[in-house]
Coordinates of C-alpha atoms and ligand atoms in Angstrom, one line a residue:
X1 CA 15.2 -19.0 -3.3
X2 CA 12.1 -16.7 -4.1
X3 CA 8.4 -16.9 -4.1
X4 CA 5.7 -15.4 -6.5
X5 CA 2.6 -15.0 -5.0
X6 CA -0.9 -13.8 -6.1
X7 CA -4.3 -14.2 -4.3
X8 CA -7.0 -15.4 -6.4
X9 CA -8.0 -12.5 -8.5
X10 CA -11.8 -11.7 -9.4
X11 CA -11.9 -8.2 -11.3
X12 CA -14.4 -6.3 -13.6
X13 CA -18.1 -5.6 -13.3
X14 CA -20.1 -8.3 -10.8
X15 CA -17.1 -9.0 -9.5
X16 CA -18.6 -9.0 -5.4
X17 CA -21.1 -11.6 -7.1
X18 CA -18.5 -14.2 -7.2
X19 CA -18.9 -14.8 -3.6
X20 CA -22.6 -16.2 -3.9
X21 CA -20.6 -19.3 -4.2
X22 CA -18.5 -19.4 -1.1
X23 CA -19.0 -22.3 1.0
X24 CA -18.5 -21.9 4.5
X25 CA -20.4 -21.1 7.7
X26 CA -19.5 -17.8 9.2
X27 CA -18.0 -14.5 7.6
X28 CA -16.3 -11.7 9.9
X29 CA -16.0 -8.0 7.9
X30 CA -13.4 -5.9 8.8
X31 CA -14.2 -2.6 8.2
X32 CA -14.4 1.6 9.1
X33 CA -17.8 3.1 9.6
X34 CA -17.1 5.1 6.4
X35 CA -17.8 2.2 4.3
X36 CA -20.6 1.4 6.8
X37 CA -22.2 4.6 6.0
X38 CA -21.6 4.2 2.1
X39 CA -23.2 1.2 2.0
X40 CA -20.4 -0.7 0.7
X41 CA -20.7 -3.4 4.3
X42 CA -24.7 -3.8 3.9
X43 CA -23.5 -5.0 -0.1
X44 CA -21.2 -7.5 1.2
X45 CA -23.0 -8.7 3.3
X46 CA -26.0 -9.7 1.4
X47 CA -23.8 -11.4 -1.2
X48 CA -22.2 -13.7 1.9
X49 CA -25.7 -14.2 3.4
X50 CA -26.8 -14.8 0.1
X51 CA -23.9 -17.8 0.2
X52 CA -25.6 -19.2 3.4
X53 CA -23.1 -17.7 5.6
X54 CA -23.6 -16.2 8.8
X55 CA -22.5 -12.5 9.1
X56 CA -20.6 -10.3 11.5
X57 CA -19.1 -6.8 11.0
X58 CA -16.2 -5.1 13.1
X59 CA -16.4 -1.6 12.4
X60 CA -14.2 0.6 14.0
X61 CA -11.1 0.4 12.0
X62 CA -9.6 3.7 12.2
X63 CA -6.9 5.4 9.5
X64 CA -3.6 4.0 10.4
X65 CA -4.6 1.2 12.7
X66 CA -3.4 1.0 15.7
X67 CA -2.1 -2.1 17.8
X68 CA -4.8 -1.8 20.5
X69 CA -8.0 -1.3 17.5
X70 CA -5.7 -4.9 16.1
X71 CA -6.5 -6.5 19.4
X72 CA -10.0 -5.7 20.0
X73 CA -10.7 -6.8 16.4
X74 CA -9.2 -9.9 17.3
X75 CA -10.8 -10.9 20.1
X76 CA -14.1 -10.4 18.2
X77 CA -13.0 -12.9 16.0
X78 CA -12.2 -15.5 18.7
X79 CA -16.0 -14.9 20.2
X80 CA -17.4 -14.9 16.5
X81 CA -15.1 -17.9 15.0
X82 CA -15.5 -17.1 11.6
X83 CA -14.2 -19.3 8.8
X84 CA -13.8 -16.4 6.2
X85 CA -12.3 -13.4 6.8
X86 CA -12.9 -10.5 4.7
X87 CA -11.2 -7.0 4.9
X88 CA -13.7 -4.5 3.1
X89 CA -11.9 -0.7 2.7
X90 CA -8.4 0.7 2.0
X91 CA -5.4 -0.5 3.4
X92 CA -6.4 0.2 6.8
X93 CA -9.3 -2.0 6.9
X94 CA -7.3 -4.8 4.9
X95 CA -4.2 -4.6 6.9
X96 CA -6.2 -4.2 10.0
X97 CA -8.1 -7.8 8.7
X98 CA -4.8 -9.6 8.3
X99 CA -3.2 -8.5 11.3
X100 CA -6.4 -9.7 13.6
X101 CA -6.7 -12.8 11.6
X102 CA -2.9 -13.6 12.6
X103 CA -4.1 -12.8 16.2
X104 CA -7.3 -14.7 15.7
X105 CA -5.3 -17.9 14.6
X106 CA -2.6 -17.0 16.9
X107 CA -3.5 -15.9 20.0
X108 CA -0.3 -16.2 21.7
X109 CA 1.3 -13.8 19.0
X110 CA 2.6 -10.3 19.7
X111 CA 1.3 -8.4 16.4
X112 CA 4.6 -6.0 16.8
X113 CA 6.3 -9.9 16.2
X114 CA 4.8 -10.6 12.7
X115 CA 7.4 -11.1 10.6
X116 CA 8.2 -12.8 7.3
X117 CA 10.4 -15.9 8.8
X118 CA 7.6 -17.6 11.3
X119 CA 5.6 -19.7 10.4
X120 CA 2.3 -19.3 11.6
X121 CA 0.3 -22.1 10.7
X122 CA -2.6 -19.9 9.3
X123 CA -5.8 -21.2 7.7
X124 CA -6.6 -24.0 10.4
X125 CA -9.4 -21.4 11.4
X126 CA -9.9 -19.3 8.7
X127 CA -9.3 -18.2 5.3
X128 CA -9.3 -14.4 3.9
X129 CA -11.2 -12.6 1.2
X130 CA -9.4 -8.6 0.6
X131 CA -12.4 -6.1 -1.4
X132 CA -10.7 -3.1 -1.7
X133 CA -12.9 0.4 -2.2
X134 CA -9.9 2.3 -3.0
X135 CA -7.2 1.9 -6.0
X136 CA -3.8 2.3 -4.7
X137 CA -2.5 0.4 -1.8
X138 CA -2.6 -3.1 -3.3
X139 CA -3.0 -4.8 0.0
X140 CA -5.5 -7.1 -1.3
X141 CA -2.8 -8.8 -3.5
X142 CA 0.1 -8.3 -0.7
X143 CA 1.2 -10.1 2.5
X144 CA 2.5 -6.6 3.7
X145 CA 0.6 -5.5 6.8
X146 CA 1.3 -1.8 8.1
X147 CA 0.2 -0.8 11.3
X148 CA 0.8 1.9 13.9
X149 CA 2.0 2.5 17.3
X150 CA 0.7 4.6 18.8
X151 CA 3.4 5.2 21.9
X152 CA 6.1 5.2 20.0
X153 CA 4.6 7.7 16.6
X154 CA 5.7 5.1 14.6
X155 CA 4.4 2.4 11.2
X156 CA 5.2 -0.9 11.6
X157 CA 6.2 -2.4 8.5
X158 CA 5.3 -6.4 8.8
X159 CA 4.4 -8.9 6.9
X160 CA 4.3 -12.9 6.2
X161 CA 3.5 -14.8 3.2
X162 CA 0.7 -17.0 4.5
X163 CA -1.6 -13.3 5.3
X164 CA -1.9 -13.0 1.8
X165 CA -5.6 -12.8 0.9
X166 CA -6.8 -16.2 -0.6
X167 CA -9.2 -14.3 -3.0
X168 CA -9.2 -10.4 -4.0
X169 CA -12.3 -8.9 -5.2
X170 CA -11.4 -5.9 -7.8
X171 CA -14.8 -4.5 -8.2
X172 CA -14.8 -0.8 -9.6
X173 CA -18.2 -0.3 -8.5
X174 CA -16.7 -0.1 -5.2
X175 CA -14.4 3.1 -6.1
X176 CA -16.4 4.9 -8.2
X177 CA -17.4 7.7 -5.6
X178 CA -14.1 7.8 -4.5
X179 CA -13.3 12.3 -3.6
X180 CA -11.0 13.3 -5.8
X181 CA -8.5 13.9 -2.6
X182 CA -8.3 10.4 -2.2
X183 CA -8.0 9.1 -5.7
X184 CA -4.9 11.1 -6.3
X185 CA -3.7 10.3 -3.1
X186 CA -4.6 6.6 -3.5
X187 CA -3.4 6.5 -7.1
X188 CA -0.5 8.0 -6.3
X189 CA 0.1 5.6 -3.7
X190 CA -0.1 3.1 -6.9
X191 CA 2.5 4.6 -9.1
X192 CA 5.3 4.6 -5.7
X193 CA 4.4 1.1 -5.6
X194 CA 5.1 0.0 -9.4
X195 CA 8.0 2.3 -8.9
X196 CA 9.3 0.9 -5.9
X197 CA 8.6 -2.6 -7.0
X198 CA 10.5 -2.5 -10.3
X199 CA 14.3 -0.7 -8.8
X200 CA 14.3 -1.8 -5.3
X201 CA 17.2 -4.7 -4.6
X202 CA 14.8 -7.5 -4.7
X203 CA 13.1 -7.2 -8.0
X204 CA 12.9 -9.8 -10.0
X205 CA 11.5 -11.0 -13.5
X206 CA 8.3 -12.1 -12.3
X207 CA 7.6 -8.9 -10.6
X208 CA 9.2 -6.4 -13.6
X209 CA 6.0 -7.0 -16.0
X210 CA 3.3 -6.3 -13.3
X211 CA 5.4 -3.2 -12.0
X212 CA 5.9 -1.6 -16.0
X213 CA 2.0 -2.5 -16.6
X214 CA 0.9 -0.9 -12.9
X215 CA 3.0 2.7 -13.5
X216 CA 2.3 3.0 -17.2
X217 CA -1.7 2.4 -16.8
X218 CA -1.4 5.4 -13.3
X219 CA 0.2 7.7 -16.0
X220 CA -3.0 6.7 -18.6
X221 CA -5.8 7.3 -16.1
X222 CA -5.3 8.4 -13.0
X223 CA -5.6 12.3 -14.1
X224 CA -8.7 11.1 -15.7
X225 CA -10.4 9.2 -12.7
X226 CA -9.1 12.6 -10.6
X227 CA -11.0 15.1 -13.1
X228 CA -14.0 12.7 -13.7
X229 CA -15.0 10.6 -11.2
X230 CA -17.7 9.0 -12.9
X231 CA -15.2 7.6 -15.8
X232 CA -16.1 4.4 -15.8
X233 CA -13.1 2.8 -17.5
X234 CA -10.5 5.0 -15.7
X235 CA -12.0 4.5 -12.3
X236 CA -11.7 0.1 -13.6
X237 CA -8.3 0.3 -14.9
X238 CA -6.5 2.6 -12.0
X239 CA -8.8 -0.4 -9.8
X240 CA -6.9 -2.9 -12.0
X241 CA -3.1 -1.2 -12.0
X242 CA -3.6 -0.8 -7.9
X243 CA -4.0 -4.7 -7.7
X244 CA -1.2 -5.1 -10.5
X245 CA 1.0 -3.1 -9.0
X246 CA 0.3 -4.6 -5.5
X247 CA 1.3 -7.9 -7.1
X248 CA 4.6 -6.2 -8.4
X249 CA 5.9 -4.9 -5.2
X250 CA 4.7 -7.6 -3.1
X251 CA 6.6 -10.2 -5.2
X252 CA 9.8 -7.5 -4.7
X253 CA 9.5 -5.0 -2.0
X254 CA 8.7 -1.1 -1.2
X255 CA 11.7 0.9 -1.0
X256 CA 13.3 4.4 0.4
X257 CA 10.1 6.5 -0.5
X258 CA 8.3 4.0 1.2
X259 CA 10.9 4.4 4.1
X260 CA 10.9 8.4 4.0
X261 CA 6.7 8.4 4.0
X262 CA 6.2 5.9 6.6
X263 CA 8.9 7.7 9.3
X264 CA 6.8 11.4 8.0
X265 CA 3.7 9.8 8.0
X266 CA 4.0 8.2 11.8
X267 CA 5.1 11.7 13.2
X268 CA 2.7 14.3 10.8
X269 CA 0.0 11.7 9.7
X270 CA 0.2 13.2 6.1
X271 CA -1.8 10.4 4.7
X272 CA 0.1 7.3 3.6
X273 CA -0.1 7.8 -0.6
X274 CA 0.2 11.7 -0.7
X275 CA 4.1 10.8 1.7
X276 CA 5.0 8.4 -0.4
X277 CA 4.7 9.7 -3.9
X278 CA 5.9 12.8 -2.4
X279 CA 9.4 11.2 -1.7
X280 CA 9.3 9.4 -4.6
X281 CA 11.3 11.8 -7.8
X282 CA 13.6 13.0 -4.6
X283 CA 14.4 9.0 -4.0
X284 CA 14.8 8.5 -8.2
X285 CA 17.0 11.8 -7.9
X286 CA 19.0 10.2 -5.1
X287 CA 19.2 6.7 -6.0
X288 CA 20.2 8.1 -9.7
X289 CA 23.4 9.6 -7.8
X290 CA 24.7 6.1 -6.4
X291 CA 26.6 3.4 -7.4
X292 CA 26.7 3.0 -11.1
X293 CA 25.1 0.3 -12.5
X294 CA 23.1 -0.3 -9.1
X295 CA 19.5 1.2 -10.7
X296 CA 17.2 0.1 -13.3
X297 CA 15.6 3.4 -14.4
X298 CA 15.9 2.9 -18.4
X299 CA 13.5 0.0 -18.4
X300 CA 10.9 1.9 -16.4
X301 CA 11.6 5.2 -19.0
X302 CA 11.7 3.3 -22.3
X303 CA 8.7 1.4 -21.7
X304 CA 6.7 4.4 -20.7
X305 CA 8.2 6.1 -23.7
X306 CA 11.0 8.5 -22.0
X307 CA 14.2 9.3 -22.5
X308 CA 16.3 6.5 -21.7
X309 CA 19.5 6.5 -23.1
X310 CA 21.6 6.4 -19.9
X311 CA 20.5 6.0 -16.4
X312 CA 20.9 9.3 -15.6
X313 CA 18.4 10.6 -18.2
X314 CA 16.0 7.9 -17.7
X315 CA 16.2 8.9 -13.6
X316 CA 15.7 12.7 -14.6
X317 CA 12.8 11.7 -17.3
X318 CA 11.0 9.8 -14.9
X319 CA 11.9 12.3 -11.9
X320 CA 10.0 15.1 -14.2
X321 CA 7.1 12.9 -15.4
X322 CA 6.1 11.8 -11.6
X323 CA 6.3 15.7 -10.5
X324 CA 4.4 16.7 -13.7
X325 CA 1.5 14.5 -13.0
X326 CA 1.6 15.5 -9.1
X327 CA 1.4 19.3 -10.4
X328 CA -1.9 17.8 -12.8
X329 CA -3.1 16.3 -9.5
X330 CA -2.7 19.6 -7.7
X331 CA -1.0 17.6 -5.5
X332 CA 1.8 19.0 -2.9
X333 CA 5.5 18.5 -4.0
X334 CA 7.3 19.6 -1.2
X335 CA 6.6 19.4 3.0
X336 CA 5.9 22.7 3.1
X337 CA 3.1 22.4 0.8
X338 CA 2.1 19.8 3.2
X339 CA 1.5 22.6 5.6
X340 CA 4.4 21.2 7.6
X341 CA 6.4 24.6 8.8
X342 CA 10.2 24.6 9.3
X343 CA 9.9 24.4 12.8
X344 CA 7.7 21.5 13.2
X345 CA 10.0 19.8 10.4
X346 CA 13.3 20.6 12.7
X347 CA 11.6 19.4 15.9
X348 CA 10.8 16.5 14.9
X349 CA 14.2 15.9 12.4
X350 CA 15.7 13.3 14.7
X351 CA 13.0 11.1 15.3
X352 CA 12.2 11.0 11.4
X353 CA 15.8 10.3 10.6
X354 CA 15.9 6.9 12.6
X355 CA 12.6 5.7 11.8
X356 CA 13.4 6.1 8.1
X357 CA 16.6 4.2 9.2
X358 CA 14.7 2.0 10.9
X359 CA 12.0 1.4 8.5
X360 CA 11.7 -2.1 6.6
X361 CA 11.6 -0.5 3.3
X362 CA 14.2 1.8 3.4
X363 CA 17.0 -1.4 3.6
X364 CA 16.0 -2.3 0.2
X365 CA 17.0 0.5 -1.9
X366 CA 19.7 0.4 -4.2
X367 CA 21.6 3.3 -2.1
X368 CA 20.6 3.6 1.8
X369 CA 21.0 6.7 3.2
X370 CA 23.2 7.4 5.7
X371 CA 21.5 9.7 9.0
X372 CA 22.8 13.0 7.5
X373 CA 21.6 12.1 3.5
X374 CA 18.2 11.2 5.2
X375 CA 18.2 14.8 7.2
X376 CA 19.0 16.6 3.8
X377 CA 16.4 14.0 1.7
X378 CA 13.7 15.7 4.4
X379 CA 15.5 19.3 3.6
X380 CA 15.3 19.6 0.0
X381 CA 11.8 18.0 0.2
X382 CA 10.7 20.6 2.6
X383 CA 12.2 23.3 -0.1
X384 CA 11.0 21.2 -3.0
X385 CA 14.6 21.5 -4.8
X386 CA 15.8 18.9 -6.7
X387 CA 18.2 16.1 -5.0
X388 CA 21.5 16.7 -6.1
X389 CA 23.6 14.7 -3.4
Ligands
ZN1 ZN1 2.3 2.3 -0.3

């Protein structure tokens, strides 16, 4: 037994303006003061008070939330009681959103206890609205929730179906003065994730179409959204194919460069797309070198018009497209153009090892690593040479 699951999606221009017809009586936004100070909170809320709804804003959602910034959020919600929640920002602020609403509903809940097997009971309070004002992480169409610890320099990977948003509002108006930095990183965040979704173990023939659509429109317009910001229909469709590709994975799962970024992005805080996509043509090249017949890299290739006669050419067509775009992105392909030295990388090997091993997406790839393939995975992309293990 499987599940597909979507939120409702609203996408294209006016998008936000769909929510003049909420009913309800109080909305809580969860967001950062960055969108604060671009205006994007002061929007929402005048479309929600607009709905007759009563309006609150939690604010101080920081990158990579934390389990204490989870709680204090929470207990805002419990002195507000909202009946809508809505997460207004990148994944932090989304993830964040769920994660307190779980808390907010649940008050007896550990959130380092979320997991996809409880049932929580969710929506006797509240249900959730997901804006997102970046395009990659897809969490507005995902009941994936990633959070930090601080203690321990670790992500948490959780999740349960019922946090997926009820209703995700794809507005490019939202992204359009995205930095540059952040749509590649962001859009490369996209691409892992149609990647990810279409080979891990789990995928399936409802997530396959979402995952082929998702990588092939990243390829299309992501270098344009990067070069011109103000292209309106590449800054709409890379909004589109990070939602499309959120609905991909989330109906499959992440895998191993998912694993690999989470563990480097815990200990380094290289921000969450630019770790992943990093890993990602080192994980193809690995996962390529596994058990024969365990990968699905030809479908992936022929549909984005590769070579993909074998596996093995489809895995080193893709491997080459993904590092060709990085290079158009002038994004870093190794960990040393992360400005992480050989020293820091060494002193911190062990700890990155068993939180890869540890990781929730790294047990989903078609080959796991074992603690010394992870160590050299790290090594060659330190060096930035190929994986040939
Ligand atoms: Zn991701």
């Amino acid at each position: 037994m499987w599940f597909f699951k979507s939120p409702e999606i609203v996408f294209g221009e006016e998008a936000l303006g769909y929510l003049e017809r909420l009913e309800g009586r109080r909305a809580h936004i969860v967001t950062d003061k960055v969108i604060v100070g671009l205006g994007h909170a002061a929007r929402v809320r005048e479309v929600l008070e607009s709905a007759g709804l009563e309006v609150s804003i939690f604010d101080a959602v920081e990158p990579d939330p934390s389990l204490e910034t989870v709680r204090a959020g929470a207990q805002a919600m419990l002195d507000f009681e909202p009946d809508w929640i809505v997460g207004l920002g990148g994944g932090s602020a989304m993830d964040a959103a769920k994660a307190m609403w779980i808390l907010y509903e649940r008050p007896d809940m550990d959130p380092e206890g979320i997991n996809p097997i409880e049932i929580l009971h969710l929506r006797r309070k509240a249900r959730m609205i997901a804006i997102p004002t970046t395009s990659g992480t897809g969490s507005e169409a995902t009941w994936a929730v990633v959070l930090t610890n601080l203690a321990e320099r670790r992500k948490l990977g959780l999740g349960s179906r019922e946090v997926l948003p009820d209703i995700a509002i794809v507005d490019p108006s939202f992204v359009m003065a995205m930095p540059p930095r952040l749509t590649a990183d962001t859009g490369m965040d996209a691409l892992t994730h149609a990647f990810e979704g279409y080979t891990c173990v789990y995928r399936n023939s409802f997530s396959d179409g979402p995952c082929l659509v998702a990588a092939k429109l990243v390829f299309e317009y992501l270098p344009r959204a990067y070069r011109n910001g103000s292209d309106e229909e590449a800054r709409a469709r890379m909004h589109y194919a990070a939602s499309i590709a959120g609905i991909g994975f989330g109906n499959s799962m992440a895998s191993l460069a998912h694993g690999l970024g989470h563990s480097l992005g815990g200990v380094f805080h290289v921000p969450h797309g630019r770790a992943v996509s990093l890993f990602l043509p080192y994980v193809i090249e690995f996962c390529a070198r596994g058990e024969p017949g365990s990968t699905s890299y030809s479908g992936m290739a022929r549909f984005l018009g590769l070579p993909s006669s074998s596996e093995v050419e489809a895995a080193t067509a893709l491997a080459a497209a993904v590092r060709a775009l990085q290079k158009e992105l002038e994004q870093p392909l190794s960990l040393s153009q992360c400005g992480i030295s050989a020293a820091e990388l060494e002193k911190e090997m062990s700890l990155l090892v068993s939180n890869t091993g540890n990781d929730s997406s790294t047990v989903t790839s078609t080959r796991i690593p074992d603690d010394a393939e992870t160590r050299r995975l790290y090594e060659h992309a330190f060096e930035g040479k190929p994986v040939d293990f």
